[in-house]
Amino acid sequence: MLKRHFLKTVVGTALLLGTALSAHAADDALARIKAAGVLKVGTETAFAPFDFIDAGEHVGLNVDFFAELGKDLGVKIEWVALPWDSVLPSLEAGKYDIVAGPATITKARLERFKMTSPIAEATVAIMKKAGDTSITKPEDIAGKAVGVGKATAQLEQLKEYSATLPKKVDIHEYVSFNDSYADLAAGRVVAVANSLPNIAFVAKQRNGAFEVVTPGFGKKTYFGFIGKKDDDSKTLVDYVNEETIKMKKDGRLGKLQEKWFGTKFDTPDAITDPAF
Amino acid sequence: MTIKLFTLLMQAALYTLGISIVSIVIGFAIAILLSAAMLSGKGIYIAPARLFISFFRGVPLLVQLLLIYTLLPVIGINVPSIVAAIIGLSLCTAAYQAENLRGGFDAVPKGLVEAADVTGFNPRQTFFRIRVPIALRLTFPALVNEAIMILKSSSLVSVVGIIELTKMAQDLSSSTYLPIPIFASAGAIYLVINWAIALVAGRVERSLPKVTA
């Protein structure tokens, strides 16, 4: 009897809490963020030059971008850093309002999430150790060990590309791209497959240790931020889109790209039918 | 390895220490309730306590943390990272500490309890003056062990977004490309903290009265 009563109490409390919290959610995401004065952004801090830790400080293009957005919107930005494979599940669990990342805009992701206006190109290429003459073009990775991040679009593109090669690539999946760069330096993999802005930045930072092999092997893709697909989040995603296009027009986005990638990208305003 | 990097590691170590201490204390309080339930002899209390212990001892802490962080919001309870981390560590250590305490109470010599009975101690006095002091004395080394385990296990809470010592070391090593000195320093900091815990615990243990059956 007592046990039954206990169970009822627990379930009752949970339901009550649930309704209390959802009653709070009367307006839409953007209105709530404005009222609270805080925009919570989830990300992974191992994705230089977008989000990374430079001597203890969280920096990168995302940090600068959201600082600008926060200024325009009049709210503070609160960052939540998680391993990449739990970033998207935690967005769905309501841990934060939007995901920085960014993530490659793909067909599979568009089915489940809403992706914002592109902020950079995401086409995948490979990076090798400097002076490695056995790899001069993308197809040279056939049959070799190549590192890539777990649960990433780059991994999917590498798999697809590997299937077209005469010999399959020996794909090593890492928790973060940083770990794959470390293994490239240690010689456990001969190359790392990642998007051009990322590996270009890493190659530049590790002056002379790594080299990017051009051209990329993947289809032309773009990076965007990720929001929830429900009606509640629509106002927020729309706002981020407007801001992105505004910053592109007034040159702020170009300046940020110049600062973090050393080059500017021509990005479309919206991606409705991604190549991948 | 600069002073700045070391300071950052020390700051993260404070996080590690804070989360661990809070979790051990909360865990101990829950463990007292659990072991009381287990020792009550009434099925209605024993069953839920057993269920709790078998779950939190049987599921990896990493999985518990991810469940607390991403599953609780589904039933409307959205907890911030730090709360999820403390809940996870507390509940996990509570299960282990409860078993330690139960073992301590079970090991109190029956003869002593019977002797207290015949000399006129009422059940309450027997419990607080005979059973509790002896049980605590017997469990103390296991509790210290558990505290050290939790301090090390706290390296897992980075999966719910807490930058503690291990995560800070990972972040720093990937931005400075100095993995060896950074991880060596992190290891040394853990070692010094645990060594200090063991030292203090050893002193306390020696000051407690000896128990022989």
XYZ file of C-alpha atoms in Angstrom:
489
model
C 0.000 0.000 0.000
C 2.655 2.400 1.104
C 4.734 1.617 -1.954
C 1.792 2.372 -4.207
C 1.244 5.640 -2.448
C 4.923 6.529 -2.796
C 4.853 5.812 -6.516
C 1.775 7.979 -6.941
C 3.456 10.834 -5.119
C 6.559 10.619 -7.302
C 4.614 10.467 -10.558
C 2.318 13.243 -9.353
C 5.221 15.515 -8.445
C 6.910 14.882 -11.780
C 3.740 15.709 -13.683
C 3.163 18.807 -11.627
C 6.692 19.988 -12.222
C 6.278 19.251 -15.916
C 3.137 21.363 -16.263
C 4.615 24.123 -14.127
C 7.619 24.321 -16.417
C 5.653 24.116 -19.651
C 3.214 26.743 -18.385
C 6.257 28.975 -18.216
C 6.845 28.308 -21.894
C 3.863 30.398 -22.863
C 5.665 32.554 -25.415
C 8.229 31.485 -27.969
C 11.937 30.800 -27.580
C 13.116 34.268 -28.627
C 10.699 36.075 -26.288
C 11.823 33.907 -23.384
C 15.499 34.528 -24.121
C 14.880 38.281 -24.254
C 12.982 38.151 -20.972
C 15.693 36.098 -19.270
C 18.466 38.247 -20.763
C 20.527 35.131 -21.503
C 20.999 33.054 -24.638
C 22.342 29.601 -23.828
C 24.569 28.146 -26.523
C 25.803 24.565 -26.545
C 29.008 23.574 -28.302
C 32.117 21.425 -28.307
C 35.349 23.230 -27.517
C 37.583 21.026 -29.661
C 36.718 22.412 -33.092
C 39.266 25.102 -33.882
C 38.960 27.756 -35.206
C 35.220 27.855 -34.401
C 35.386 26.888 -30.743
C 38.536 26.010 -28.861
C 40.382 26.644 -25.643
C 43.428 28.858 -26.082
C 45.477 28.715 -22.868
C 42.390 28.294 -20.730
C 40.204 30.751 -22.592
C 37.280 29.796 -24.800
C 37.820 31.590 -28.121
C 36.991 31.237 -31.808
C 34.722 32.463 -34.569
C 31.610 31.249 -32.704
C 32.527 33.212 -29.592
C 32.984 36.406 -31.638
C 29.852 35.765 -33.697
C 27.587 35.167 -30.708
C 29.123 38.120 -28.861
C 27.990 40.331 -31.782
C 24.585 38.658 -31.862
C 24.198 39.086 -28.104
C 25.034 42.770 -28.435
C 22.390 43.256 -31.137
C 19.782 41.299 -29.190
C 20.730 42.833 -25.846
C 21.343 39.541 -24.032
C 24.274 37.807 -22.416
C 25.671 34.621 -23.952
C 26.105 31.580 -21.743
C 28.215 28.726 -23.146
C 27.779 25.049 -22.348
C 30.665 22.864 -23.558
C 30.077 19.134 -24.071
C 31.673 16.293 -26.047
C 30.313 16.514 -29.625
C 28.352 13.246 -29.515
C 26.198 14.573 -26.660
C 25.784 18.132 -27.996
C 22.742 17.436 -30.232
C 20.935 15.089 -27.781
C 21.316 17.773 -25.098
C 19.804 20.386 -27.434
C 16.745 18.139 -27.775
C 16.696 17.705 -23.998
C 16.416 21.501 -23.671
C 19.794 22.102 -22.057
C 20.363 25.184 -24.213
C 18.603 27.204 -26.896
C 20.874 26.651 -29.863
C 24.053 24.814 -30.869
C 27.072 26.672 -32.203
C 29.383 23.862 -33.356
C 28.949 24.591 -36.229
C 27.710 21.531 -38.095
C 27.798 20.724 -41.777
C 24.370 21.321 -43.254
C 23.295 17.855 -44.412
C 20.065 16.233 -45.566
C 19.957 13.957 -42.505
C 20.343 16.864 -40.075
C 17.746 18.995 -41.843
C 15.249 16.216 -41.271
C 15.692 16.431 -37.519
C 16.900 19.971 -36.879
C 16.672 23.463 -38.264
C 19.986 24.780 -39.520
C 20.798 28.446 -39.733
C 22.097 30.444 -42.653
C 25.652 29.241 -43.581
C 28.572 30.925 -41.847
C 31.408 29.197 -43.726
C 32.193 26.570 -46.304
C 32.493 23.023 -44.919
C 33.846 21.044 -47.851
C 35.985 18.178 -46.615
C 39.659 17.741 -47.471
C 42.552 15.864 -45.947
C 45.522 17.045 -43.960
C 48.773 15.052 -43.892
C 52.096 15.321 -42.156
C 54.300 17.899 -43.906
C 56.625 16.325 -46.437
C 54.682 13.058 -46.771
C 55.187 12.358 -50.496
C 53.022 9.223 -50.506
C 49.913 11.415 -50.387
C 49.615 14.127 -53.021
C 45.955 13.853 -53.986
C 42.832 12.719 -52.048
C 42.650 9.249 -53.651
C 46.092 8.409 -52.245
C 44.469 7.637 -48.875
C 43.026 4.364 -50.271
C 43.936 1.520 -47.899
C 45.579 3.862 -45.379
C 44.703 4.861 -41.806
C 42.798 8.167 -41.709
C 41.459 9.908 -38.594
C 38.122 11.711 -38.281
C 35.763 12.905 -35.520
C 32.993 10.654 -34.192
C 29.346 11.510 -35.020
C 30.371 14.094 -37.616
C 29.250 14.800 -41.173
C 32.923 14.642 -42.173
C 32.939 10.978 -41.085
C 29.907 10.256 -43.285
C 31.554 11.920 -46.281
C 34.795 10.043 -45.687
C 32.859 6.741 -45.600
C 31.081 7.616 -48.827
C 34.343 8.620 -50.491
C 36.105 5.493 -49.210
C 33.505 3.312 -50.925
C 34.440 4.826 -54.303
C 38.151 4.031 -53.907
C 39.775 0.796 -55.166
C 40.819 -0.034 -51.603
C 38.756 0.995 -48.555
C 40.181 3.619 -46.205
C 41.043 2.365 -42.720
C 38.898 4.901 -40.809
C 39.781 5.738 -37.217
C 37.045 7.577 -35.279
C 38.036 9.980 -32.494
C 36.038 11.616 -29.705
C 37.240 14.987 -30.954
C 39.222 16.207 -33.933
C 41.939 17.351 -31.543
C 42.651 13.719 -30.685
C 42.935 12.860 -34.374
C 45.460 15.687 -34.915
C 47.498 14.325 -32.001
C 47.523 10.881 -33.604
C 48.507 12.364 -36.952
C 51.490 13.984 -35.238
C 52.274 10.670 -33.506
C 52.041 8.801 -36.820
C 49.140 6.508 -35.886
C 47.148 7.831 -38.829
C 48.613 9.192 -42.088
C 45.926 11.831 -42.589
C 42.913 13.526 -40.992
C 39.742 14.309 -42.933
C 38.006 17.510 -41.855
C 36.481 20.631 -43.323
C 38.811 23.081 -45.062
C 38.488 25.993 -42.604
C 39.414 23.708 -39.704
C 42.448 21.990 -41.184
C 43.703 25.184 -42.806
C 43.707 26.777 -39.353
C 45.392 23.807 -37.681
C 48.072 23.573 -40.377
C 48.810 27.265 -39.920
C 48.919 26.991 -36.127
C 51.210 23.973 -36.011
C 53.630 25.902 -38.209
C 55.040 23.501 -40.726
C 54.107 20.200 -39.101
C 50.979 19.558 -41.185
C 49.943 20.223 -44.766
C 46.511 20.439 -46.377
C 46.036 18.369 -49.537
C 43.957 20.295 -52.058
C 41.485 19.959 -53.644
C 38.940 18.598 -51.172
C 37.323 15.256 -51.934
C 33.827 15.905 -50.632
C 30.914 17.667 -52.206
C 30.590 21.387 -51.654
C 28.937 21.809 -48.251
C 28.408 24.608 -45.723
C 28.534 25.103 -41.970
C 25.530 26.386 -40.043
C 24.362 26.556 -36.461
C 21.700 24.131 -35.239
C 18.340 24.878 -33.668
C 15.323 22.800 -32.736
C 12.687 22.145 -35.368
C 9.586 22.829 -33.249
C 7.405 25.937 -33.615
C 8.666 27.286 -30.309
C 12.242 27.642 -31.610
C 11.231 29.114 -34.973
C 11.521 32.739 -33.849
C 15.040 32.134 -32.511
C 16.300 30.371 -35.636
C 14.750 33.074 -37.813
C 16.479 35.725 -35.746
C 19.879 34.013 -36.063
C 19.323 33.777 -39.831
C 18.521 37.486 -40.065
C 21.576 38.329 -37.975
C 23.852 36.160 -40.098
C 22.664 37.804 -43.305
C 22.917 41.253 -41.669
C 26.492 40.586 -40.524
C 27.360 39.285 -43.976
C 26.031 42.477 -45.573
C 27.674 44.926 -43.176
C 31.000 43.066 -43.446
C 31.253 41.849 -39.881
C 31.040 38.160 -40.868
C 33.684 38.686 -43.556
C 35.986 40.255 -40.982
C 35.475 37.324 -38.624
C 36.217 34.840 -41.408
C 39.337 36.799 -42.312
C 40.422 36.779 -38.652
C 39.873 33.062 -38.025
C 40.351 31.399 -41.441
C 42.710 33.872 -43.070
C 40.310 33.991 -46.019
C 36.731 34.943 -46.897
C 34.029 32.527 -48.049
C 31.153 33.242 -50.366
C 28.159 31.677 -48.641
C 24.545 31.455 -49.832
C 21.831 32.957 -47.613
C 20.050 29.665 -47.128
C 20.551 25.993 -47.903
C 17.401 24.139 -48.751
C 18.787 21.202 -50.693
C 22.267 20.217 -49.450
C 24.516 18.191 -51.765
C 25.127 15.593 -49.106
C 54.562 24.593 -18.888
C 54.068 28.065 -17.611
C 52.793 29.462 -14.327
C 49.594 30.494 -16.117
C 48.827 26.944 -17.249
C 49.540 25.589 -13.784
C 47.240 28.196 -12.205
C 44.462 27.141 -14.596
C 44.965 23.516 -13.584
C 44.836 24.466 -9.909
C 41.594 26.404 -10.441
C 40.085 23.370 -12.147
C 41.348 21.214 -9.282
C 39.318 23.363 -6.870
C 36.249 22.478 -8.929
C 37.158 18.802 -8.710
C 37.648 19.050 -4.961
C 34.459 21.058 -4.361
C 32.208 18.757 -6.379
C 33.743 15.687 -4.725
C 33.382 16.935 -1.161
C 29.773 18.036 -1.636
C 28.921 14.709 -3.301
C 30.587 12.631 -0.600
C 28.724 14.492 2.161
C 25.335 14.279 0.418
C 26.083 10.667 -0.500
C 26.860 9.823 3.114
C 23.548 11.304 4.290
C 21.649 9.241 1.713
C 23.732 6.191 2.632
C 22.621 6.472 6.274
C 18.974 6.388 5.172
C 19.635 3.483 2.819
C 21.490 1.394 5.365
C 18.799 2.129 7.965
C 16.239 0.848 5.462
C 18.330 -2.260 4.777
C 18.706 -2.970 8.525
C 15.058 -2.273 9.365
C 14.088 -5.870 8.641
C 10.887 -4.677 6.946
C 10.421 -5.686 3.317
C 8.653 -2.449 2.501
C 11.835 -0.450 3.246
C 14.351 -3.073 2.168
C 12.983 -3.522 -1.347
C 13.318 0.105 -2.553
C 16.728 0.439 -0.872
C 17.940 -2.728 -2.621
C 16.596 -1.484 -5.938
C 18.383 1.848 -5.488
C 21.667 0.204 -4.553
C 21.585 -2.384 -7.322
C 20.848 0.339 -9.902
C 23.475 2.844 -8.812
C 26.105 0.193 -8.223
C 25.255 -1.707 -11.385
C 25.114 1.083 -13.957
C 28.381 2.810 -14.928
C 28.714 6.316 -13.482
C 29.254 7.709 -16.981
C 25.876 6.344 -18.099
C 24.195 7.633 -14.901
C 25.517 11.128 -15.550
C 24.290 11.143 -19.142
C 20.887 9.817 -18.034
C 20.500 12.469 -15.345
C 21.562 15.208 -17.736
C 19.477 14.245 -20.774
C 16.674 12.026 -19.436
C 15.367 14.097 -16.515
C 14.274 16.969 -18.815
C 11.910 14.490 -20.535
C 9.842 14.336 -17.328
C 10.098 18.081 -16.865
C 13.083 18.323 -14.529
C 15.814 20.274 -16.255
C 18.922 20.508 -14.108
C 22.025 22.589 -14.903
C 25.398 20.885 -15.445
C 26.720 21.367 -11.932
C 23.556 19.968 -10.321
C 23.557 16.958 -12.658
C 27.195 16.296 -11.781
C 26.575 16.462 -8.030
C 23.387 14.365 -8.198
C 25.183 11.704 -10.253
C 28.212 11.471 -7.991
C 26.132 11.626 -4.780
C 23.692 8.885 -5.758
C 26.479 6.642 -7.000
C 28.613 7.022 -3.880
C 25.497 6.686 -1.658
C 24.954 3.170 -3.007
C 28.527 2.131 -2.198
C 28.645 3.874 1.175
C 25.318 2.282 2.180
C 26.774 -1.171 1.576
C 29.872 -0.228 3.578
C 27.741 0.961 6.477
C 25.555 -2.144 6.372
C 28.700 -4.265 6.468
C 29.876 -2.269 9.503
C 26.595 -2.788 11.372
C 26.549 -6.484 10.504
C 30.047 -6.815 11.927
C 29.168 -5.396 15.355
C 29.746 -8.387 17.683
C 26.405 -9.914 18.754
C 27.796 -10.515 22.236
C 28.193 -6.775 22.819
C 24.613 -6.037 21.835
C 23.353 -8.848 24.070
C 25.524 -7.651 26.941
C 24.047 -4.151 26.559
C 20.569 -5.645 26.633
C 21.082 -7.572 29.864
C 22.749 -4.625 31.576
C 19.599 -2.606 31.041
C 20.327 -0.478 27.932
C 17.126 0.244 26.084
C 17.150 -0.414 22.288
C 17.778 3.265 21.564
C 20.788 3.412 23.872
C 22.126 0.146 22.495
C 21.883 1.567 19.006
C 23.505 4.955 19.622
C 26.035 3.956 22.295
C 27.079 0.506 21.139
C 26.188 -0.220 17.532
C 26.740 3.160 15.845
C 30.221 3.929 17.287
C 31.490 0.434 16.538
C 29.986 0.319 13.059
C 31.405 3.725 12.171
C 34.813 2.701 13.471
C 34.708 -0.446 11.357
C 33.518 1.394 8.210
C 35.885 4.329 8.444
C 38.682 2.931 6.251
C 36.140 1.931 3.591
C 34.633 5.432 3.659
C 38.038 7.011 3.100
C 38.562 4.605 0.239
C 35.241 5.676 -1.263
C 36.120 9.370 -0.890
C 39.311 8.807 -2.885
C 37.419 6.819 -5.526
C 34.845 9.611 -5.934
C 37.552 12.245 -6.239
C 39.027 10.302 -9.140
C 35.632 9.429 -10.641
C 34.792 13.144 -10.713
C 36.918 13.266 -13.875
C 33.835 11.838 -15.627
C 31.600 14.850 -14.983
C 33.039 16.690 -17.972
C 30.476 14.772 -20.079
C 27.756 16.977 -18.622
C 29.704 20.161 -19.298
C 31.813 20.712 -16.192
C 35.405 21.774 -16.768
C 37.146 19.944 -13.947
C 40.810 19.003 -13.642
C 40.968 16.255 -16.285
C 38.915 18.183 -18.845
C 40.984 21.319 -18.266
C 44.144 19.273 -18.832
C 42.697 17.934 -22.103
C 41.711 21.408 -23.263
C 45.071 22.897 -22.371
C 47.070 20.103 -23.957
C 45.163 20.415 -27.219
C 45.700 24.159 -27.453
C 49.322 24.245 -26.325
C 50.484 20.905 -27.774
C 52.217 20.109 -24.475
C 50.391 16.930 -23.430
C 53.148 15.390 -21.325
C 53.858 18.205 -18.828
C 50.159 19.068 -18.555
C 48.887 15.543 -17.908
C 51.820 14.875 -15.588
C 50.897 17.986 -13.574
C 47.230 16.975 -13.477
C 48.214 13.521 -12.240
C 50.465 15.060 -9.599
C 47.638 17.325 -8.375
C 45.283 14.333 -7.997
C 48.019 12.458 -6.183
C 48.715 15.290 -3.737
C 44.998 15.759 -2.941
C 44.486 12.038 -2.317
C 47.670 11.787 -0.329
C 46.432 14.633 1.891
C 43.064 12.885 2.339
C 44.826 9.638 3.305
C 47.102 11.495 5.725
C 44.261 13.270 7.542
C 42.163 10.080 7.553
C 45.077 8.136 9.042
C 45.353 10.643 11.883
C 41.617 10.525 12.564
C 41.620 6.748 12.468
C 44.407 6.503 15.022
C 42.519 8.801 17.379
C 39.422 6.575 17.266
C 39.138 3.808 19.871
C 40.258 0.364 18.748
C 37.634 -2.294 18.162
C 38.370 -5.963 18.604
C 35.732 -8.626 18.422
